[in-house]
GROMACS .gro file of C-alpha atoms in nm:
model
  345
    1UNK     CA    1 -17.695  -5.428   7.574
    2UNK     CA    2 -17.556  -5.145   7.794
    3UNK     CA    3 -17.269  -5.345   7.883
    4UNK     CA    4 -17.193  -5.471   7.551
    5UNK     CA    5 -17.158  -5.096   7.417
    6UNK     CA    6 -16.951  -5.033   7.713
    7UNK     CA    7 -16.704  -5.309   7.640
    8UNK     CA    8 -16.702  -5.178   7.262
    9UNK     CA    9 -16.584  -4.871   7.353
   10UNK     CA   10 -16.361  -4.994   7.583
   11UNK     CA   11 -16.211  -5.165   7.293
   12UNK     CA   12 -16.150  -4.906   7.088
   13UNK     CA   13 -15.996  -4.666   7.351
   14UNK     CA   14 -15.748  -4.979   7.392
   15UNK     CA   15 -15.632  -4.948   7.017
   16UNK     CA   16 -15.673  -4.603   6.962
   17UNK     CA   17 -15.482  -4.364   7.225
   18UNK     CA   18 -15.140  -4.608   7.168
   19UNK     CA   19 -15.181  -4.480   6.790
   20UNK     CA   20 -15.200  -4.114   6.905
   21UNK     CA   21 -14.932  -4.143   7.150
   22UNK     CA   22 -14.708  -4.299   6.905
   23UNK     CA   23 -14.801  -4.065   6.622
   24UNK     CA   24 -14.735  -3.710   6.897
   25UNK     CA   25 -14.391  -3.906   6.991
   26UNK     CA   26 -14.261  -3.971   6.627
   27UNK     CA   27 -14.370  -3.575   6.522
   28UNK     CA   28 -14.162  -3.460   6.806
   29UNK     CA   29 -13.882  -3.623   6.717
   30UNK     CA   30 -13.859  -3.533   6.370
   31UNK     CA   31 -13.923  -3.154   6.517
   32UNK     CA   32 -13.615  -3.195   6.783
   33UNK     CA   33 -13.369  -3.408   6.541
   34UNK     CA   34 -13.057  -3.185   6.390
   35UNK     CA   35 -13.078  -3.122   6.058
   36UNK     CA   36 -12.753  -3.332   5.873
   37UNK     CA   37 -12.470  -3.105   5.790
   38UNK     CA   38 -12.176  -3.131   5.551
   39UNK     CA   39 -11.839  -3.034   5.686
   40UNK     CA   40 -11.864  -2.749   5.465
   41UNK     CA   41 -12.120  -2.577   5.631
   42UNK     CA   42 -12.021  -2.527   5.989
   43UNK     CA   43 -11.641  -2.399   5.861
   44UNK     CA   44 -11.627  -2.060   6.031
   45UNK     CA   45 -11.513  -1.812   5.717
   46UNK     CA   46 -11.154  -1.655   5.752
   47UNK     CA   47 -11.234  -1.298   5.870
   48UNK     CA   48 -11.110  -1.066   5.604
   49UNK     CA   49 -10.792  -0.826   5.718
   50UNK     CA   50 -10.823  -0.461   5.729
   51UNK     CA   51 -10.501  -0.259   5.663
   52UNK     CA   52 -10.491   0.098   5.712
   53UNK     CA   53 -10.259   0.365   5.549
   54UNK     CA   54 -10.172   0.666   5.771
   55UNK     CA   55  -9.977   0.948   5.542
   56UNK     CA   56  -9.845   1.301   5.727
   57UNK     CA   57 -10.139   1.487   5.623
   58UNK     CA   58 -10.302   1.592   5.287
   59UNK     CA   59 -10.039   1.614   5.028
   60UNK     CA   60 -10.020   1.498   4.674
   61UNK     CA   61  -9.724   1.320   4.730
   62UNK     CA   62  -9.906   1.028   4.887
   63UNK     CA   63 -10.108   0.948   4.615
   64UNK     CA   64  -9.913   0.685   4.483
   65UNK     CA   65  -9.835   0.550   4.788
   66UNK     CA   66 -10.187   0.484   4.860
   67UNK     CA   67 -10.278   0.357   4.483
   68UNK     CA   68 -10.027   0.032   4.563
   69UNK     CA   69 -10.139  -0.022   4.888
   70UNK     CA   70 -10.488  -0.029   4.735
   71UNK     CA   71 -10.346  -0.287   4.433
   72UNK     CA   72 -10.170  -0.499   4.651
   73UNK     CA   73 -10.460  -0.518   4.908
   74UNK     CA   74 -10.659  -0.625   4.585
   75UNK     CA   75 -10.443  -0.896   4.516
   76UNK     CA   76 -10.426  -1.084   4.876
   77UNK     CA   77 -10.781  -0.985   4.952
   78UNK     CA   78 -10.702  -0.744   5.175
   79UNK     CA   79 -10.943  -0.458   5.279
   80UNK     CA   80 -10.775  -0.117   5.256
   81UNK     CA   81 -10.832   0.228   5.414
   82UNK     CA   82 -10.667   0.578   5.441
   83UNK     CA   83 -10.719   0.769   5.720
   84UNK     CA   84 -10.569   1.087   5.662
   85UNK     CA   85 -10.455   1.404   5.938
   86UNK     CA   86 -10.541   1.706   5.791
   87UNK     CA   87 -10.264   1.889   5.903
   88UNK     CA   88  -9.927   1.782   5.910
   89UNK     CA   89  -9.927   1.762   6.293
   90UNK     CA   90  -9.829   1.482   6.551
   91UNK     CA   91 -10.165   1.562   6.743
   92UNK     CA   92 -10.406   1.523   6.473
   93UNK     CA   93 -10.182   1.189   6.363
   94UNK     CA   94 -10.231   1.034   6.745
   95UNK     CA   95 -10.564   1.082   6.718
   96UNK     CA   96 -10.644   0.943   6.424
   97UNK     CA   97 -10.420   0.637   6.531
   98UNK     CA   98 -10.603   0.625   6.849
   99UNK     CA   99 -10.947   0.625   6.605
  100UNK     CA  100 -10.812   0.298   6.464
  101UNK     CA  101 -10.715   0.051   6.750
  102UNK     CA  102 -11.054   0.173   6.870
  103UNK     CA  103 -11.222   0.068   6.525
  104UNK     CA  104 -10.988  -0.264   6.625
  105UNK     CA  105 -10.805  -0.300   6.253
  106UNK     CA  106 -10.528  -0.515   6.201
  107UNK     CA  107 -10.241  -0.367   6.080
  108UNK     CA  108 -10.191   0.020   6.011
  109UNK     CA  109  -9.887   0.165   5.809
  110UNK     CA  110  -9.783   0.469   5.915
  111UNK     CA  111  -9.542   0.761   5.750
  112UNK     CA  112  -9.447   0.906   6.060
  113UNK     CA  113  -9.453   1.288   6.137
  114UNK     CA  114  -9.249   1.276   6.424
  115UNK     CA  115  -9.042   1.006   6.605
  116UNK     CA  116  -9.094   1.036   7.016
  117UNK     CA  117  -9.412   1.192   6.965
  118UNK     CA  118  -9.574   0.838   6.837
  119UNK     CA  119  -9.385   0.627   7.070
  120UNK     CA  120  -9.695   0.582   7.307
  121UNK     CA  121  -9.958   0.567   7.049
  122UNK     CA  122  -9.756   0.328   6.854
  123UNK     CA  123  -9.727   0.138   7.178
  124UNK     CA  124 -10.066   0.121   7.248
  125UNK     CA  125 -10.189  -0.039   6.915
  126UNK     CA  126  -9.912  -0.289   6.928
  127UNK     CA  127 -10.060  -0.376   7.280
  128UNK     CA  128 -10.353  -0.387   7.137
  129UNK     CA  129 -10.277  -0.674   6.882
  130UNK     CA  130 -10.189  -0.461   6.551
  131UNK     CA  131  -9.914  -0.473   6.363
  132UNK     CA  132  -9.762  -0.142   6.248
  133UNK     CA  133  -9.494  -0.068   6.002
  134UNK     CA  134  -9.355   0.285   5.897
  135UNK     CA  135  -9.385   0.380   5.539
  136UNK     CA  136  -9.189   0.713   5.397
  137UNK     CA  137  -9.105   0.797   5.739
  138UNK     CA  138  -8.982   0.598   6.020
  139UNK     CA  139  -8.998   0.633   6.368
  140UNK     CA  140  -8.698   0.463   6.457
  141UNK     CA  141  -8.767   0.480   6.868
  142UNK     CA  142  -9.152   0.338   6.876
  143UNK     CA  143  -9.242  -0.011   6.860
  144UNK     CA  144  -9.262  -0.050   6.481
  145UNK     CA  145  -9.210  -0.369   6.324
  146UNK     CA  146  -9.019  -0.192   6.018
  147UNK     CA  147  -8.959   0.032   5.784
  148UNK     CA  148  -9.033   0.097   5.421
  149UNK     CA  149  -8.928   0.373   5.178
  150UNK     CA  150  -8.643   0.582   5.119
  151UNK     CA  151  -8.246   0.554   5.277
  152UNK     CA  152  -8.340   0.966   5.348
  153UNK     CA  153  -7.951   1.005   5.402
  154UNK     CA  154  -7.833   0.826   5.179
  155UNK     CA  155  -8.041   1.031   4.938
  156UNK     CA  156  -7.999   1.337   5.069
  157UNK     CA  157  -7.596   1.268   5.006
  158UNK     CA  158  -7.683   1.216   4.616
  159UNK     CA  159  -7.914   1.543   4.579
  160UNK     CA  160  -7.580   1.718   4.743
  161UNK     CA  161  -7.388   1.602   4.476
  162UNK     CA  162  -7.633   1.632   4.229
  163UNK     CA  163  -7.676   2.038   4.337
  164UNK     CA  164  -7.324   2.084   4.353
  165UNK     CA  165  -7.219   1.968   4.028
  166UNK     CA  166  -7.493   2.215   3.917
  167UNK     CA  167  -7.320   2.517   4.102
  168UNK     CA  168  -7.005   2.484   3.986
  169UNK     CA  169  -6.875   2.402   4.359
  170UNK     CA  170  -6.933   2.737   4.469
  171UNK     CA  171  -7.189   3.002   4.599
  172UNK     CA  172  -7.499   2.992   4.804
  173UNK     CA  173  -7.751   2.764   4.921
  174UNK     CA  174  -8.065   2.760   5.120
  175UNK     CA  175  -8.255   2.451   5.219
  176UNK     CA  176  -8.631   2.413   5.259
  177UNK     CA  177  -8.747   2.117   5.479
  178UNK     CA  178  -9.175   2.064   5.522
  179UNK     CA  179  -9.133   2.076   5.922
  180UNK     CA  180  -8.858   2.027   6.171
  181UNK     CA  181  -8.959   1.758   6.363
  182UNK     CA  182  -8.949   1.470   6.053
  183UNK     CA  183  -8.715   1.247   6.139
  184UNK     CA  184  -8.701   1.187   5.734
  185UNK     CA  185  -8.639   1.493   5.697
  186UNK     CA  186  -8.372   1.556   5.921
  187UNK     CA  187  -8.183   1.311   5.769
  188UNK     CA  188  -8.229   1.388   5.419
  189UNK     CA  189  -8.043   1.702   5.520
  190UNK     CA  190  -7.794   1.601   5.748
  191UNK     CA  191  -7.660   1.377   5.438
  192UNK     CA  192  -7.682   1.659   5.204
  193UNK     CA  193  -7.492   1.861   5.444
  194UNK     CA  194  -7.216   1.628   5.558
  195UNK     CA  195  -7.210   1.558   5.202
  196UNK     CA  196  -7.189   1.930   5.070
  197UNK     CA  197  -6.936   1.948   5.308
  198UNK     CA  198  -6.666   1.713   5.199
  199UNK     CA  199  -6.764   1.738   4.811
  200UNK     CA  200  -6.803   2.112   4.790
  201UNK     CA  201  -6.663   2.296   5.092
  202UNK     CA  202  -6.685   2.663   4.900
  203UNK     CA  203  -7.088   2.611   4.885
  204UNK     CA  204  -7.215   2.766   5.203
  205UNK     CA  205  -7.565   2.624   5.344
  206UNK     CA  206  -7.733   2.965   5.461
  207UNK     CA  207  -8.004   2.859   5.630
  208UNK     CA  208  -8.316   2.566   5.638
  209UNK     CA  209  -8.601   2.769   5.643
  210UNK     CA  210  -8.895   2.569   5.808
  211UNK     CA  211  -9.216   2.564   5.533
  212UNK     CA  212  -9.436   2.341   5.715
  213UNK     CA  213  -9.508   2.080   5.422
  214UNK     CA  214  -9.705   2.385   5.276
  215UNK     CA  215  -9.666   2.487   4.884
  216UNK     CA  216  -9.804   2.831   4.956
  217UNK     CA  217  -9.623   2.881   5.255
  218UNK     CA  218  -9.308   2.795   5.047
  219UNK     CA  219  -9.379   3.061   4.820
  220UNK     CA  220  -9.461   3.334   5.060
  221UNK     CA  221  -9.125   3.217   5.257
  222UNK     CA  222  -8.918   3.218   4.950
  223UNK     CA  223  -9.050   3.542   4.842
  224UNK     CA  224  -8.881   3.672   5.195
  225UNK     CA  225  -8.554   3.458   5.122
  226UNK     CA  226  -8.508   3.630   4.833
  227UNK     CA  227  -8.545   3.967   4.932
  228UNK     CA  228  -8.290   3.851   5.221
  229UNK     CA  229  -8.029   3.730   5.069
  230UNK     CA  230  -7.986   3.899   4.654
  231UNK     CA  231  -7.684   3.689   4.620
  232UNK     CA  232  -7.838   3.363   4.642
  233UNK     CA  233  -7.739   3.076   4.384
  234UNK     CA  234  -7.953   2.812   4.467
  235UNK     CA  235  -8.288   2.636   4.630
  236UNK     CA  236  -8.318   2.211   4.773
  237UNK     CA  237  -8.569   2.123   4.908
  238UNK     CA  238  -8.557   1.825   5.074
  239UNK     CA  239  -8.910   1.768   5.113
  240UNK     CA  240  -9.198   1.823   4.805
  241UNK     CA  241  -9.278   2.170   4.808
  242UNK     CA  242  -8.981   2.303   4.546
  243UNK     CA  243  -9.280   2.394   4.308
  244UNK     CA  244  -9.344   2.690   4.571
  245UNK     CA  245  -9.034   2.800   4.568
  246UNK     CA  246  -9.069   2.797   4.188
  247UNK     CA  247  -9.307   3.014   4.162
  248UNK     CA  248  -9.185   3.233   4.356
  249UNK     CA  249  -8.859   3.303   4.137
  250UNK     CA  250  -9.043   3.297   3.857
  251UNK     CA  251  -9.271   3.593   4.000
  252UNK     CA  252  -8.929   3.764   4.063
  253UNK     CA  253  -8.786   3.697   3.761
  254UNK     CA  254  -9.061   3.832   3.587
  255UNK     CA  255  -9.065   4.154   3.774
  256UNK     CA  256  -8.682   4.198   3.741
  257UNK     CA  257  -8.549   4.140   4.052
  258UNK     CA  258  -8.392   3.807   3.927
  259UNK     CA  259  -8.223   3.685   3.647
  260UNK     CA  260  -8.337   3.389   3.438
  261UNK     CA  261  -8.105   3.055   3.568
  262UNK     CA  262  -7.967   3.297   3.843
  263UNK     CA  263  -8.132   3.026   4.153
  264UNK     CA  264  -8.054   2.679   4.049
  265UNK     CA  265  -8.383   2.531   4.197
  266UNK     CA  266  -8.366   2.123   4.330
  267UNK     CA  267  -8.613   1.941   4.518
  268UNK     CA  268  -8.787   1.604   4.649
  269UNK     CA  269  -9.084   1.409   4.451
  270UNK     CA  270  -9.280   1.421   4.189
  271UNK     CA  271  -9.563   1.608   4.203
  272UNK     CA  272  -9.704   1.736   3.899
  273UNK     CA  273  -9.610   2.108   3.943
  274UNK     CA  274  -9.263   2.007   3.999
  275UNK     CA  275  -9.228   1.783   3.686
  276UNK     CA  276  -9.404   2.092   3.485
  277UNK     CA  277  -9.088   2.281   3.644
  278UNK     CA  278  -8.868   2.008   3.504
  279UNK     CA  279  -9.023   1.985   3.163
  280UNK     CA  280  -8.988   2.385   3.122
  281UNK     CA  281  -8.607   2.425   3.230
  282UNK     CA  282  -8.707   2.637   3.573
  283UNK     CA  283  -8.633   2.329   3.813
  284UNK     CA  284  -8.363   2.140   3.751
  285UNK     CA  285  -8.372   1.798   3.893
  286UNK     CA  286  -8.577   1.629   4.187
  287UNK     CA  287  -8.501   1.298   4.343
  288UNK     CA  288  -8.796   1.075   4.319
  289UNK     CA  289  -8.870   0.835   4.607
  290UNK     CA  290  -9.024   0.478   4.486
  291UNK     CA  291  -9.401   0.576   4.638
  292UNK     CA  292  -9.583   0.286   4.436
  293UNK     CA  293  -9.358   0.070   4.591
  294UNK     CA  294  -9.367   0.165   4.969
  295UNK     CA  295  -9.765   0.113   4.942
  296UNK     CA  296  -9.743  -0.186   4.788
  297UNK     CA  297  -9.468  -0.371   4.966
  298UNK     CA  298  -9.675  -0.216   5.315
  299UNK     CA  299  -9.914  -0.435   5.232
  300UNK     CA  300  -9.738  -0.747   5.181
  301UNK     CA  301  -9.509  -0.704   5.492
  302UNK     CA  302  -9.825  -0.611   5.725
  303UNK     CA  303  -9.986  -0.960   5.614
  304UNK     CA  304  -9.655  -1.101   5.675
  305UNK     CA  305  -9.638  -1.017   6.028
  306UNK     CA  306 -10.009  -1.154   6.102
  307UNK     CA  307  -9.887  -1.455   6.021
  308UNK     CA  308  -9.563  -1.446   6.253
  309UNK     CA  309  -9.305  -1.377   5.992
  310UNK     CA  310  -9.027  -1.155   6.144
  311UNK     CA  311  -8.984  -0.824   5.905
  312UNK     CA  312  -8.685  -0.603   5.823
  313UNK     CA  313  -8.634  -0.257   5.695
  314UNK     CA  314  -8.681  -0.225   5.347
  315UNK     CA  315  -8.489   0.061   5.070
  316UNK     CA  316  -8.704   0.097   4.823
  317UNK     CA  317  -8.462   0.336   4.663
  318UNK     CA  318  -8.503   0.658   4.454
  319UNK     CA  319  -8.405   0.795   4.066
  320UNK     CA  320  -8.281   1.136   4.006
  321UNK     CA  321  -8.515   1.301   3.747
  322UNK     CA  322  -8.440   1.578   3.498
  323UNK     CA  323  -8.503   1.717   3.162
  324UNK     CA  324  -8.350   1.409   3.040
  325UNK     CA  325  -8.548   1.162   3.165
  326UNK     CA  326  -8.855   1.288   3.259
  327UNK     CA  327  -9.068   1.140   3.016
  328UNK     CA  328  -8.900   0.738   3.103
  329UNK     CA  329  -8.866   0.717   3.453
  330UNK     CA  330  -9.205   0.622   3.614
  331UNK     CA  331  -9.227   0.354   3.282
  332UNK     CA  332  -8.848   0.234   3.383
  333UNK     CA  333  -8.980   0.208   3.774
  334UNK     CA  334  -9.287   0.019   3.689
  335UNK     CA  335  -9.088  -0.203   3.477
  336UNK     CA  336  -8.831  -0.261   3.763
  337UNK     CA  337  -9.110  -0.374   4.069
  338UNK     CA  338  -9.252  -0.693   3.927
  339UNK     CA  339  -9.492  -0.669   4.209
  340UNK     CA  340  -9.695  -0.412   4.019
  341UNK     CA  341  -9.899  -0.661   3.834
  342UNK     CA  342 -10.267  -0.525   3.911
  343UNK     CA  343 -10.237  -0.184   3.756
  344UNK     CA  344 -10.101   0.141   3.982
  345UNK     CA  345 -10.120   0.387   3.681
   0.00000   0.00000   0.00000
């Protein structure tokens, strides 16, 4: 009887322990077996682009420029920044340069505030795989891909002629330029001098008076201009701070040191203050550089060159506003740049 159980059990051990070892072996492969995927689902995503927009420093005037950069980067998909100096100083402009090939970006647009004093840091983020285009400004000695904005002598030449049909041909001038260094600056006013000079030799240029980009620095400085030279007939400045200037005659006017029309008063951009000087009769004119347009064409030619497209420099162009026109021209610009289809108001 003993060895009968024995052989039973011995019988069952037979059929069982091949079950279990085929049941453990099936459950570990259905642990260990991939999942099935669809072709879909392994594509690696595009990473998404970041473009950054580097202005001078804090200043109205780059508003615009920064509201198409942000409408184009809508359009393409684009992520946008601004990373803004505040202080129009090449120092502060490095380093915030130097903050964004750290951060690793992929294209930044910058409106330079100096030529040779971005040549290395330009350098370095191109060696560093980004692509960067000037906007505004150029800095026609670094490593940048391009340029985008204004022919600055070119216009400079058509405020001279503007300003000296305004004079008559005659008297005196002083020029205001937001820092010496610029290189847009510099030759905004070398054409309106060369310029001034052929059109209108009996207009004599008295001085540029540095005002550092600042509209109360241009007042204070006008206020001493003034007081320096009584027989002065006019104010240009080529850069956006006429509206300091502005109120600065006006103050003298209104204390009777000056005569009402006695400073013909001509300037760069338009900032609000100087198209309230327009609208009112106490500025004359100011040349108005195509902002929108420089942001949003930064955009497309930034994306261009990630994908190995050669770029060239780009005049936007610019409009002469006065009384006349005043109300029309940022309608009539809009309506010119079919690009501006996502907004930019």
């Amino acid at each position: 009887m003993k060895k009968r159980s024995t052989l039973v059990l011995l019988v069952v051990m037979a059929v069982i322990i091949p079950m279990v070892m085929l049941t453990s072996c099936t459950q570990k492969a259905a642990t260990t077996t991939p999942p099935v995927t669809t072709p879909s689902a392994t594509t690696t995503p595009a990473k998404q682009l970041t473009f950054v927009m580097v202005p001078k420093g804090v200043h109205p005037y780059y508003i615009p420029c920064y509201q198409g950069f942000v409408d184009a980067g809508a359009k393409y998909g684009i992520k946008v920044e601004e990373a803004v100096p505040q202080k129009f100083e090449v120092p502060l402009q490095v380093q915030v340069i130097e903050d964004l090939i750290a951060q690793k970006v992929d294209g930044i647009a910058i409106s330079a505030n100096d030529d040779a004093g971005l040549v290395p840091v330009i350098a370095e983020a191109t060696k560093a795989g980004i692509k960067v285009i000037t906007f505004d400004a150029p800095a026609p000695s670094s490593a940048a891909l391009c340029y985008i904005g204004t022919d600055n002598e070119s216009a400079g030449s058509a405020a001279a002629t503007e300003m000296a049909k305004l004079m008559g041909n005659k008297g005196n001038l002083i020029i205001l330029q937001g820092g010496l260094a610029a290189s847009n600056l510099n030759l905004r006013t070398k054409g309106f001098k060369e310029t001034m000079a052929k059109i209108a030799p009996n207009i004599k240029i008295l001085d540029v008076v540095d005002e550092q980009g600042d509209l109360s620095v241009t007042q204070t400085k006008t206020e001493a201009i003034l007081e320096a030279y009584p027989k002065l007939n006019a104010i240009f400045a080529v850069s956006a701070e006429i509206a300091g200037a502005n109120s600065a005659v006006k103050d003298a006017i209104a204390k009777g040191r000056l005569k009402q029309g006695q400073v013909i008063l001509g300037g760069f951009d338009d900032v609000t203050t100087t198209l309230d000087g327009i609208k009112d009769g106490s500025i004359a004119f100011c040349l108005v550089q195509k902002t929108y347009k420089m942001g949003w064409l930064s955009i497309e030619n930034l994306l261009a060159a990630t994908q190995g497209k050669t770029l060239q420099n780009i005049d936007t162009g610019m409009v002469i506003v006065t009384k006349a026109n005043v109300a029309t021209y940022m309608d009539d610009m809009k309506k010119e740049f079919a690009g501006a289809t996502t907004g930019g108001s």
